[in-house]
Amino acid sequence: MDSGRGSLGKESKETLVAEKKEGIGACGWILVSLSFLFVLITFPFSIWMCLKIVKEYERAVVFRLGRIVSKKAKGPGLIMVLPCTDVFARVDLRTVTSNIPLQEILTKDSVTTQVDGVVYYKIHSAVCSVANVTNVHLATNLLAQTTLRNVLGTQSLSQILSGREEIAHDIQSILDNATGKWGIQVARVEIKDVRIPMEMQRAMAAEAEATRDARAQIIAAEGERNASEALKQASMVLVESPSALQLRYLQTLTTLATEKNSTIVFPLPMNMLQGFYKQ
């Protein structure tokens, strides 16, 4: 099955990029010869129409009588184009930045969101980009929009917010595989912004606040429990040693004296007062 698909893809590629080994025919060669003869007769004036300059970051796909010359792009530098029989198309090989417009998406958990992004790609095969698709940049942008909606439609809102890098990588892989026959290489895909409705934002904020309050109460309860256990252990130590309680009284008085208070409450044991009552 895979071999059948491969052969089918190869045949379609040969049809689109004109990989067939057929020539231009006898009539074609006659027309090319006449065009070349015209160039010789009108030389040197015709040289300005025949010579074209292709920049370093460009390639030229030359069509002679409707067929691609040499089955590959030409350039950079000077190329020769015969009048009447040759036409050429310039292809820019630099990286293109394509903005994905804001897309309204219904997530897996039925939340309406608006997402936009950006795609970075470049043309690695000038012949495929000219012969296989009418407008390669428009086709890539529309495919990026559709892929973004399809991929995000299978994710929940929490997955979109927390897994942007993984989602962008999945979109890049899908685009790269789909645009390979157009001569496109997708370098990077980024999700710029995820917009959710105001009601959902308020609900998420309330949920986060309730979670923080619950966590704060749990932490406070844990602190109270630890403090009570520490007080219990301290009371057991004081019961075993009454003199330790007196030392604790003195330490408390020292702490109060450093704060410059005018009134100091000094606790006395009840057994000391019982002696005065008996007298």
PDB file of C-alpha atoms in Angstrom:
ATOM      1  CA  MET A   1       0.000   0.000   0.000  1.00  0.00           C
ATOM      2  CA  ASP A   2       2.816   2.368   0.914  1.00  0.00           C
ATOM      3  CA  SER A   3       4.649   1.555  -2.326  1.00  0.00           C
ATOM      4  CA  GLY A   4       1.460   2.330  -4.251  1.00  0.00           C
ATOM      5  CA  ARG A   5       1.145   5.702  -2.543  1.00  0.00           C
ATOM      6  CA  GLY A   6       4.807   6.442  -3.229  1.00  0.00           C
ATOM      7  CA  SER A   7       4.458   5.641  -6.917  1.00  0.00           C
ATOM      8  CA  LEU A   8       1.292   7.751  -7.109  1.00  0.00           C
ATOM      9  CA  GLY A   9       3.036  10.688  -5.458  1.00  0.00           C
ATOM     10  CA  LYS A  10       5.981  10.312  -7.824  1.00  0.00           C
ATOM     11  CA  GLU A  11       3.754  10.298 -10.871  1.00  0.00           C
ATOM     12  CA  SER A  12       1.869  13.406  -9.678  1.00  0.00           C
ATOM     13  CA  LYS A  13       5.179  15.151  -9.025  1.00  0.00           C
ATOM     14  CA  GLU A  14       6.403  14.327 -12.524  1.00  0.00           C
ATOM     15  CA  THR A  15       3.173  15.681 -13.974  1.00  0.00           C
ATOM     16  CA  LEU A  16       3.296  18.903 -11.964  1.00  0.00           C
ATOM     17  CA  VAL A  17       6.976  19.732 -12.304  1.00  0.00           C
ATOM     18  CA  ALA A  18       7.295  18.580 -15.879  1.00  0.00           C
ATOM     19  CA  GLU A  19       9.791  15.797 -15.192  1.00  0.00           C
ATOM     20  CA  LYS A  20       8.874  13.968 -18.364  1.00  0.00           C
ATOM     21  CA  LYS A  21      11.729  13.303 -20.726  1.00  0.00           C
ATOM     22  CA  GLU A  22       9.950  14.731 -23.757  1.00  0.00           C
ATOM     23  CA  GLY A  23      11.599  17.467 -25.785  1.00  0.00           C
ATOM     24  CA  ILE A  24      10.131  20.553 -27.383  1.00  0.00           C
ATOM     25  CA  GLY A  25       9.821  18.865 -30.757  1.00  0.00           C
ATOM     26  CA  ALA A  26      11.000  19.842 -34.210  1.00  0.00           C
ATOM     27  CA  CYS A  27       8.749  22.906 -34.410  1.00  0.00           C
ATOM     28  CA  GLY A  28      10.002  24.017 -31.047  1.00  0.00           C
ATOM     29  CA  TRP A  29      13.608  23.808 -32.113  1.00  0.00           C
ATOM     30  CA  ILE A  30      12.787  25.795 -35.251  1.00  0.00           C
ATOM     31  CA  LEU A  31      11.241  28.566 -33.157  1.00  0.00           C
ATOM     32  CA  VAL A  32      14.207  28.577 -30.781  1.00  0.00           C
ATOM     33  CA  SER A  33      16.600  28.774 -33.726  1.00  0.00           C
ATOM     34  CA  LEU A  34      14.683  31.703 -35.182  1.00  0.00           C
ATOM     35  CA  SER A  35      14.738  33.447 -31.829  1.00  0.00           C
ATOM     36  CA  PHE A  36      18.473  32.907 -31.504  1.00  0.00           C
ATOM     37  CA  LEU A  37      18.967  34.158 -35.077  1.00  0.00           C
ATOM     38  CA  PHE A  38      16.977  37.277 -34.228  1.00  0.00           C
ATOM     39  CA  VAL A  39      19.302  37.896 -31.296  1.00  0.00           C
ATOM     40  CA  LEU A  40      22.364  37.594 -33.550  1.00  0.00           C
ATOM     41  CA  ILE A  41      20.927  39.920 -36.172  1.00  0.00           C
ATOM     42  CA  THR A  42      19.968  42.636 -33.708  1.00  0.00           C
ATOM     43  CA  PHE A  43      23.153  42.316 -31.659  1.00  0.00           C
ATOM     44  CA  PRO A  44      24.265  44.268 -29.604  1.00  0.00           C
ATOM     45  CA  PHE A  45      20.855  45.894 -29.017  1.00  0.00           C
ATOM     46  CA  SER A  46      19.144  42.584 -28.271  1.00  0.00           C
ATOM     47  CA  ILE A  47      21.625  41.753 -25.542  1.00  0.00           C
ATOM     48  CA  TRP A  48      19.840  44.140 -23.163  1.00  0.00           C
ATOM     49  CA  MET A  49      16.622  42.160 -23.575  1.00  0.00           C
ATOM     50  CA  CYS A  50      18.257  38.757 -23.215  1.00  0.00           C
ATOM     51  CA  LEU A  51      20.502  39.212 -20.192  1.00  0.00           C
ATOM     52  CA  LYS A  52      18.814  39.222 -16.794  1.00  0.00           C
ATOM     53  CA  ILE A  53      20.383  39.666 -13.357  1.00  0.00           C
ATOM     54  CA  VAL A  54      19.346  37.286 -10.592  1.00  0.00           C
ATOM     55  CA  LYS A  55      20.262  38.332  -7.056  1.00  0.00           C
ATOM     56  CA  GLU A  56      22.037  36.115  -4.542  1.00  0.00           C
ATOM     57  CA  TYR A  57      18.855  35.301  -2.622  1.00  0.00           C
ATOM     58  CA  GLU A  58      16.782  34.710  -5.776  1.00  0.00           C
ATOM     59  CA  ARG A  59      16.410  31.970  -8.329  1.00  0.00           C
ATOM     60  CA  ALA A  60      14.914  32.148 -11.820  1.00  0.00           C
ATOM     61  CA  VAL A  61      12.690  29.447 -13.286  1.00  0.00           C
ATOM     62  CA  VAL A  62      12.914  29.733 -17.080  1.00  0.00           C
ATOM     63  CA  PHE A  63      10.133  28.360 -19.292  1.00  0.00           C
ATOM     64  CA  ARG A  64      10.997  27.727 -22.951  1.00  0.00           C
ATOM     65  CA  LEU A  65       7.906  27.159 -25.038  1.00  0.00           C
ATOM     66  CA  GLY A  66       6.046  26.307 -21.821  1.00  0.00           C
ATOM     67  CA  ARG A  67       8.598  23.782 -20.500  1.00  0.00           C
ATOM     68  CA  ILE A  68      11.073  24.318 -17.685  1.00  0.00           C
ATOM     69  CA  VAL A  69      14.599  24.643 -19.015  1.00  0.00           C
ATOM     70  CA  SER A  70      17.032  22.051 -17.597  1.00  0.00           C
ATOM     71  CA  LYS A  71      14.375  21.043 -15.031  1.00  0.00           C
ATOM     72  CA  LYS A  72      16.012  23.298 -12.417  1.00  0.00           C
ATOM     73  CA  ALA A  73      16.209  26.951 -11.403  1.00  0.00           C
ATOM     74  CA  LYS A  74      18.959  29.261 -12.594  1.00  0.00           C
ATOM     75  CA  GLY A  75      20.999  31.838 -10.753  1.00  0.00           C
ATOM     76  CA  PRO A  76      22.346  33.756  -9.024  1.00  0.00           C
ATOM     77  CA  GLY A  77      24.155  35.991 -11.502  1.00  0.00           C
ATOM     78  CA  LEU A  78      23.544  36.605 -15.202  1.00  0.00           C
ATOM     79  CA  ILE A  79      21.123  34.429 -17.127  1.00  0.00           C
ATOM     80  CA  MET A  80      20.129  34.542 -20.783  1.00  0.00           C
ATOM     81  CA  VAL A  81      16.488  34.604 -21.853  1.00  0.00           C
ATOM     82  CA  LEU A  82      15.630  34.299 -25.529  1.00  0.00           C
ATOM     83  CA  PRO A  83      12.965  36.700 -26.789  1.00  0.00           C
ATOM     84  CA  CYS A  84       9.547  35.374 -27.841  1.00  0.00           C
ATOM     85  CA  THR A  85      10.228  31.806 -26.698  1.00  0.00           C
ATOM     86  CA  ASP A  86      11.408  32.194 -23.090  1.00  0.00           C
ATOM     87  CA  VAL A  87       9.672  33.570 -20.012  1.00  0.00           C
ATOM     88  CA  PHE A  88      10.974  33.385 -16.456  1.00  0.00           C
ATOM     89  CA  ALA A  89       9.711  33.755 -12.893  1.00  0.00           C
ATOM     90  CA  ARG A  90      11.755  35.085  -9.981  1.00  0.00           C
ATOM     91  CA  VAL A  91      11.560  33.193  -6.703  1.00  0.00           C
ATOM     92  CA  ASP A  92      12.747  34.691  -3.402  1.00  0.00           C
ATOM     93  CA  LEU A  93      14.531  32.137  -1.194  1.00  0.00           C
ATOM     94  CA  ARG A  94      14.635  34.261   1.954  1.00  0.00           C
ATOM     95  CA  THR A  95      12.652  33.331   5.047  1.00  0.00           C
ATOM     96  CA  VAL A  96       9.083  34.639   4.920  1.00  0.00           C
ATOM     97  CA  THR A  97       7.133  35.728   8.008  1.00  0.00           C
ATOM     98  CA  SER A  98       3.420  35.032   7.633  1.00  0.00           C
ATOM     99  CA  ASN A  99       0.943  36.179  10.261  1.00  0.00           C
ATOM    100  CA  ILE A 100      -1.963  33.855  11.015  1.00  0.00           C
ATOM    101  CA  PRO A 101      -5.036  36.073  11.524  1.00  0.00           C
ATOM    102  CA  LEU A 102      -7.103  35.780  14.684  1.00  0.00           C
ATOM    103  CA  GLN A 103      -8.993  32.477  14.531  1.00  0.00           C
ATOM    104  CA  GLU A 104     -12.117  31.771  16.591  1.00  0.00           C
ATOM    105  CA  ILE A 105     -11.835  28.207  17.872  1.00  0.00           C
ATOM    106  CA  LEU A 106     -14.131  25.947  19.897  1.00  0.00           C
ATOM    107  CA  THR A 107     -11.913  23.874  22.180  1.00  0.00           C
ATOM    108  CA  LYS A 108     -12.443  20.280  23.242  1.00  0.00           C
ATOM    109  CA  ASP A 109     -14.134  21.391  26.490  1.00  0.00           C
ATOM    110  CA  SER A 110     -16.574  23.683  24.590  1.00  0.00           C
ATOM    111  CA  VAL A 111     -14.821  26.999  25.331  1.00  0.00           C
ATOM    112  CA  THR A 112     -14.726  29.637  22.594  1.00  0.00           C
ATOM    113  CA  THR A 113     -11.251  31.134  22.234  1.00  0.00           C
ATOM    114  CA  GLN A 114      -9.493  33.392  19.759  1.00  0.00           C
ATOM    115  CA  VAL A 115      -5.952  32.432  18.781  1.00  0.00           C
ATOM    116  CA  ASP A 116      -3.447  33.979  16.388  1.00  0.00           C
ATOM    117  CA  GLY A 117       0.082  32.998  15.459  1.00  0.00           C
ATOM    118  CA  VAL A 118       2.983  33.393  13.069  1.00  0.00           C
ATOM    119  CA  VAL A 119       4.674  31.007  10.615  1.00  0.00           C
ATOM    120  CA  TYR A 120       8.297  31.237   9.439  1.00  0.00           C
ATOM    121  CA  TYR A 121       9.034  29.386   6.209  1.00  0.00           C
ATOM    122  CA  LYS A 122      11.235  29.552   3.140  1.00  0.00           C
ATOM    123  CA  ILE A 123      11.298  28.119  -0.370  1.00  0.00           C
ATOM    124  CA  HIS A 124      13.881  25.383  -0.858  1.00  0.00           C
ATOM    125  CA  SER A 125      12.773  24.348  -4.376  1.00  0.00           C
ATOM    126  CA  ALA A 126      12.032  27.204  -6.743  1.00  0.00           C
ATOM    127  CA  VAL A 127      10.759  24.883  -9.474  1.00  0.00           C
ATOM    128  CA  CYS A 128       8.180  23.208  -7.230  1.00  0.00           C
ATOM    129  CA  SER A 129       6.966  26.526  -5.837  1.00  0.00           C
ATOM    130  CA  VAL A 130       6.272  27.815  -9.355  1.00  0.00           C
ATOM    131  CA  ALA A 131       5.047  24.666 -11.125  1.00  0.00           C
ATOM    132  CA  ASN A 132       3.049  22.937  -8.362  1.00  0.00           C
ATOM    133  CA  VAL A 133       0.928  25.762  -6.918  1.00  0.00           C
ATOM    134  CA  THR A 134      -0.555  28.984  -8.236  1.00  0.00           C
ATOM    135  CA  ASN A 135       0.309  31.243  -5.284  1.00  0.00           C
ATOM    136  CA  VAL A 136       2.617  29.483  -2.857  1.00  0.00           C
ATOM    137  CA  HIS A 137       2.495  32.183  -0.153  1.00  0.00           C
ATOM    138  CA  LEU A 138      -1.304  32.410  -0.112  1.00  0.00           C
ATOM    139  CA  ALA A 139      -1.633  28.636  -0.112  1.00  0.00           C
ATOM    140  CA  THR A 140       0.779  28.294   2.824  1.00  0.00           C
ATOM    141  CA  ASN A 141      -1.010  30.968   4.840  1.00  0.00           C
ATOM    142  CA  LEU A 142      -4.458  29.446   4.281  1.00  0.00           C
ATOM    143  CA  LEU A 143      -3.167  25.989   5.146  1.00  0.00           C
ATOM    144  CA  ALA A 144      -1.617  27.367   8.337  1.00  0.00           C
ATOM    145  CA  GLN A 145      -4.972  28.865   9.363  1.00  0.00           C
ATOM    146  CA  THR A 146      -6.800  25.590   8.749  1.00  0.00           C
ATOM    147  CA  THR A 147      -4.155  23.538  10.558  1.00  0.00           C
ATOM    148  CA  LEU A 148      -4.247  25.877  13.557  1.00  0.00           C
ATOM    149  CA  ARG A 149      -8.021  25.486  13.885  1.00  0.00           C
ATOM    150  CA  ASN A 150      -7.903  21.711  13.445  1.00  0.00           C
ATOM    151  CA  VAL A 151      -5.133  21.134  15.983  1.00  0.00           C
ATOM    152  CA  LEU A 152      -6.478  23.484  18.659  1.00  0.00           C
ATOM    153  CA  GLY A 153      -9.978  22.068  18.231  1.00  0.00           C
ATOM    154  CA  THR A 154      -8.740  18.766  19.672  1.00  0.00           C
ATOM    155  CA  GLN A 155      -7.225  20.400  22.775  1.00  0.00           C
ATOM    156  CA  SER A 156      -8.828  21.665  25.976  1.00  0.00           C
ATOM    157  CA  LEU A 157      -8.359  25.226  27.185  1.00  0.00           C
ATOM    158  CA  SER A 158      -5.913  24.205  29.905  1.00  0.00           C
ATOM    159  CA  GLN A 159      -3.846  22.231  27.391  1.00  0.00           C
ATOM    160  CA  ILE A 160      -3.711  25.226  25.040  1.00  0.00           C
ATOM    161  CA  LEU A 161      -2.590  27.576  27.817  1.00  0.00           C
ATOM    162  CA  SER A 162       0.048  25.232  29.238  1.00  0.00           C
ATOM    163  CA  GLY A 163       1.302  23.415  26.132  1.00  0.00           C
ATOM    164  CA  ARG A 164       1.924  26.092  23.521  1.00  0.00           C
ATOM    165  CA  GLU A 165       5.335  24.744  22.517  1.00  0.00           C
ATOM    166  CA  GLU A 166       4.073  21.201  21.933  1.00  0.00           C
ATOM    167  CA  ILE A 167       1.079  22.460  19.944  1.00  0.00           C
ATOM    168  CA  ALA A 168       3.292  24.742  17.838  1.00  0.00           C
ATOM    169  CA  HIS A 169       5.625  21.803  17.127  1.00  0.00           C
ATOM    170  CA  ASP A 170       2.691  19.640  16.013  1.00  0.00           C
ATOM    171  CA  ILE A 171       1.433  22.394  13.687  1.00  0.00           C
ATOM    172  CA  GLN A 172       4.935  22.810  12.249  1.00  0.00           C
ATOM    173  CA  SER A 173       5.218  19.081  11.498  1.00  0.00           C
ATOM    174  CA  ILE A 174       1.827  18.991   9.769  1.00  0.00           C
ATOM    175  CA  LEU A 175       2.595  22.092   7.680  1.00  0.00           C
ATOM    176  CA  ASP A 176       6.060  20.850   6.734  1.00  0.00           C
ATOM    177  CA  ASN A 177       4.685  17.543   5.472  1.00  0.00           C
ATOM    178  CA  ALA A 178       1.826  19.172   3.571  1.00  0.00           C
ATOM    179  CA  THR A 179       3.876  21.928   1.895  1.00  0.00           C
ATOM    180  CA  GLY A 180       6.866  19.784   0.937  1.00  0.00           C
ATOM    181  CA  LYS A 181       5.486  19.184  -2.568  1.00  0.00           C
ATOM    182  CA  TRP A 182       5.202  22.966  -2.982  1.00  0.00           C
ATOM    183  CA  GLY A 183       8.922  23.414  -2.296  1.00  0.00           C
ATOM    184  CA  ILE A 184       8.274  24.947   1.123  1.00  0.00           C
ATOM    185  CA  GLN A 185      10.243  24.266   4.299  1.00  0.00           C
ATOM    186  CA  VAL A 186       8.510  25.423   7.495  1.00  0.00           C
ATOM    187  CA  ALA A 187      11.152  26.628   9.932  1.00  0.00           C
ATOM    188  CA  ARG A 188       9.046  27.609  12.939  1.00  0.00           C
ATOM    189  CA  VAL A 189       5.483  28.123  14.139  1.00  0.00           C
ATOM    190  CA  GLU A 190       4.599  30.268  17.148  1.00  0.00           C
ATOM    191  CA  ILE A 191       1.266  30.903  18.894  1.00  0.00           C
ATOM    192  CA  LYS A 192       1.210  34.598  19.754  1.00  0.00           C
ATOM    193  CA  ASP A 193      -1.931  35.174  21.798  1.00  0.00           C
ATOM    194  CA  VAL A 194      -4.817  33.183  23.267  1.00  0.00           C
ATOM    195  CA  ARG A 195      -7.879  35.287  24.026  1.00  0.00           C
ATOM    196  CA  ILE A 196     -10.734  33.940  26.140  1.00  0.00           C
ATOM    197  CA  PRO A 197     -14.105  35.578  26.940  1.00  0.00           C
ATOM    198  CA  MET A 198     -14.293  38.057  29.846  1.00  0.00           C
ATOM    199  CA  GLU A 199     -16.763  35.832  31.729  1.00  0.00           C
ATOM    200  CA  MET A 200     -14.312  32.945  31.536  1.00  0.00           C
ATOM    201  CA  GLN A 201     -11.487  35.180  32.740  1.00  0.00           C
ATOM    202  CA  ARG A 202     -13.529  36.215  35.792  1.00  0.00           C
ATOM    203  CA  ALA A 203     -14.460  32.599  36.487  1.00  0.00           C
ATOM    204  CA  MET A 204     -10.825  31.499  36.253  1.00  0.00           C
ATOM    205  CA  ALA A 205      -9.749  34.364  38.537  1.00  0.00           C
ATOM    206  CA  ALA A 206     -12.407  33.409  41.108  1.00  0.00           C
ATOM    207  CA  GLU A 207     -11.329  29.779  40.932  1.00  0.00           C
ATOM    208  CA  ALA A 208      -7.679  30.708  41.421  1.00  0.00           C
ATOM    209  CA  GLU A 209      -8.557  32.989  44.355  1.00  0.00           C
ATOM    210  CA  ALA A 210     -10.630  30.245  46.011  1.00  0.00           C
ATOM    211  CA  THR A 211      -7.750  27.807  45.548  1.00  0.00           C
ATOM    212  CA  ARG A 212      -5.313  30.251  47.151  1.00  0.00           C
ATOM    213  CA  ASP A 213      -7.684  30.866  50.083  1.00  0.00           C
ATOM    214  CA  ALA A 214      -8.118  27.146  50.662  1.00  0.00           C
ATOM    215  CA  ARG A 215      -4.358  26.641  50.564  1.00  0.00           C
ATOM    216  CA  ALA A 216      -3.838  29.511  53.028  1.00  0.00           C
ATOM    217  CA  GLN A 217      -6.366  28.010  55.448  1.00  0.00           C
ATOM    218  CA  ILE A 218      -4.680  24.626  55.234  1.00  0.00           C
ATOM    219  CA  ILE A 219      -1.289  26.203  55.937  1.00  0.00           C
ATOM    220  CA  ALA A 220      -2.710  28.160  58.909  1.00  0.00           C
ATOM    221  CA  ALA A 221      -4.308  24.995  60.323  1.00  0.00           C
ATOM    222  CA  GLU A 222      -1.024  23.135  59.968  1.00  0.00           C
ATOM    223  CA  GLY A 223       0.726  25.952  61.827  1.00  0.00           C
ATOM    224  CA  GLU A 224      -1.820  25.863  64.648  1.00  0.00           C
ATOM    225  CA  ARG A 225      -1.434  22.114  64.979  1.00  0.00           C
ATOM    226  CA  ASN A 226       2.341  22.334  65.116  1.00  0.00           C
ATOM    227  CA  ALA A 227       2.163  25.164  67.652  1.00  0.00           C
ATOM    228  CA  SER A 228      -0.244  23.219  69.876  1.00  0.00           C
ATOM    229  CA  GLU A 229       2.011  20.182  69.828  1.00  0.00           C
ATOM    230  CA  ALA A 230       4.996  22.344  70.764  1.00  0.00           C
ATOM    231  CA  LEU A 231       3.023  23.942  73.652  1.00  0.00           C
ATOM    232  CA  LYS A 232       1.975  20.504  74.864  1.00  0.00           C
ATOM    233  CA  GLN A 233       5.575  19.354  74.989  1.00  0.00           C
ATOM    234  CA  ALA A 234       6.623  22.570  76.753  1.00  0.00           C
ATOM    235  CA  SER A 235       3.912  22.169  79.384  1.00  0.00           C
ATOM    236  CA  MET A 236       5.068  18.621  80.084  1.00  0.00           C
ATOM    237  CA  VAL A 237       8.613  19.904  80.659  1.00  0.00           C
ATOM    238  CA  LEU A 238       7.375  22.659  82.993  1.00  0.00           C
ATOM    239  CA  VAL A 239       5.306  20.177  85.007  1.00  0.00           C
ATOM    240  CA  GLU A 240       8.324  17.982  85.579  1.00  0.00           C
ATOM    241  CA  SER A 241      10.498  20.939  86.726  1.00  0.00           C
ATOM    242  CA  PRO A 242       8.711  23.744  88.731  1.00  0.00           C
ATOM    243  CA  SER A 243      11.871  25.862  88.790  1.00  0.00           C
ATOM    244  CA  ALA A 244      11.738  26.034  85.025  1.00  0.00           C
ATOM    245  CA  LEU A 245       8.435  27.863  85.311  1.00  0.00           C
ATOM    246  CA  GLN A 246      10.030  30.523  87.528  1.00  0.00           C
ATOM    247  CA  LEU A 247      12.839  30.951  85.006  1.00  0.00           C
ATOM    248  CA  ARG A 248      10.203  31.397  82.312  1.00  0.00           C
ATOM    249  CA  TYR A 249       8.603  34.149  84.421  1.00  0.00           C
ATOM    250  CA  LEU A 250      11.926  35.958  84.668  1.00  0.00           C
ATOM    251  CA  GLN A 251      12.519  35.679  80.949  1.00  0.00           C
ATOM    252  CA  THR A 252       9.090  37.141  80.265  1.00  0.00           C
ATOM    253  CA  LEU A 253       9.864  40.088  82.584  1.00  0.00           C
ATOM    254  CA  THR A 254      13.129  40.704  80.734  1.00  0.00           C
ATOM    255  CA  THR A 255      11.260  40.803  77.418  1.00  0.00           C
ATOM    256  CA  LEU A 256       8.679  43.261  78.763  1.00  0.00           C
ATOM    257  CA  ALA A 257      11.342  45.520  80.266  1.00  0.00           C
ATOM    258  CA  THR A 258      13.056  46.019  76.906  1.00  0.00           C
ATOM    259  CA  GLU A 259       9.830  47.400  75.406  1.00  0.00           C
ATOM    260  CA  LYS A 260       9.706  50.364  77.938  1.00  0.00           C
ATOM    261  CA  ASN A 261       6.262  49.554  79.274  1.00  0.00           C
ATOM    262  CA  SER A 262       4.987  51.483  82.315  1.00  0.00           C
ATOM    263  CA  THR A 263       2.894  48.596  83.658  1.00  0.00           C
ATOM    264  CA  ILE A 264       4.308  45.175  84.282  1.00  0.00           C
ATOM    265  CA  VAL A 265       2.101  42.302  85.406  1.00  0.00           C
ATOM    266  CA  PHE A 266       4.122  39.884  87.502  1.00  0.00           C
ATOM    267  CA  PRO A 267       2.385  36.551  88.061  1.00  0.00           C
ATOM    268  CA  LEU A 268       2.869  34.881  91.430  1.00  0.00           C
ATOM    269  CA  PRO A 269       2.234  31.258  92.287  1.00  0.00           C
ATOM    270  CA  MET A 270      -0.908  30.678  94.341  1.00  0.00           C
ATOM    271  CA  ASN A 271       0.985  28.683  96.987  1.00  0.00           C
ATOM    272  CA  MET A 272       2.950  31.800  97.945  1.00  0.00           C
ATOM    273  CA  LEU A 273      -0.270  33.710  98.679  1.00  0.00           C
ATOM    274  CA  GLN A 274      -1.702  30.889 100.774  1.00  0.00           C
ATOM    275  CA  GLY A 275       0.999  31.528 103.433  1.00  0.00           C
ATOM    276  CA  PHE A 276      -0.224  35.126 103.893  1.00  0.00           C
ATOM    277  CA  TYR A 277      -3.836  33.998 104.168  1.00  0.00           C
ATOM    278  CA  LYS A 278      -2.944  31.631 107.033  1.00  0.00           C
ATOM    279  CA  GLN A 279      -1.294  34.445 109.030  1.00  0.00           C
TER     280      GLN A 279
END
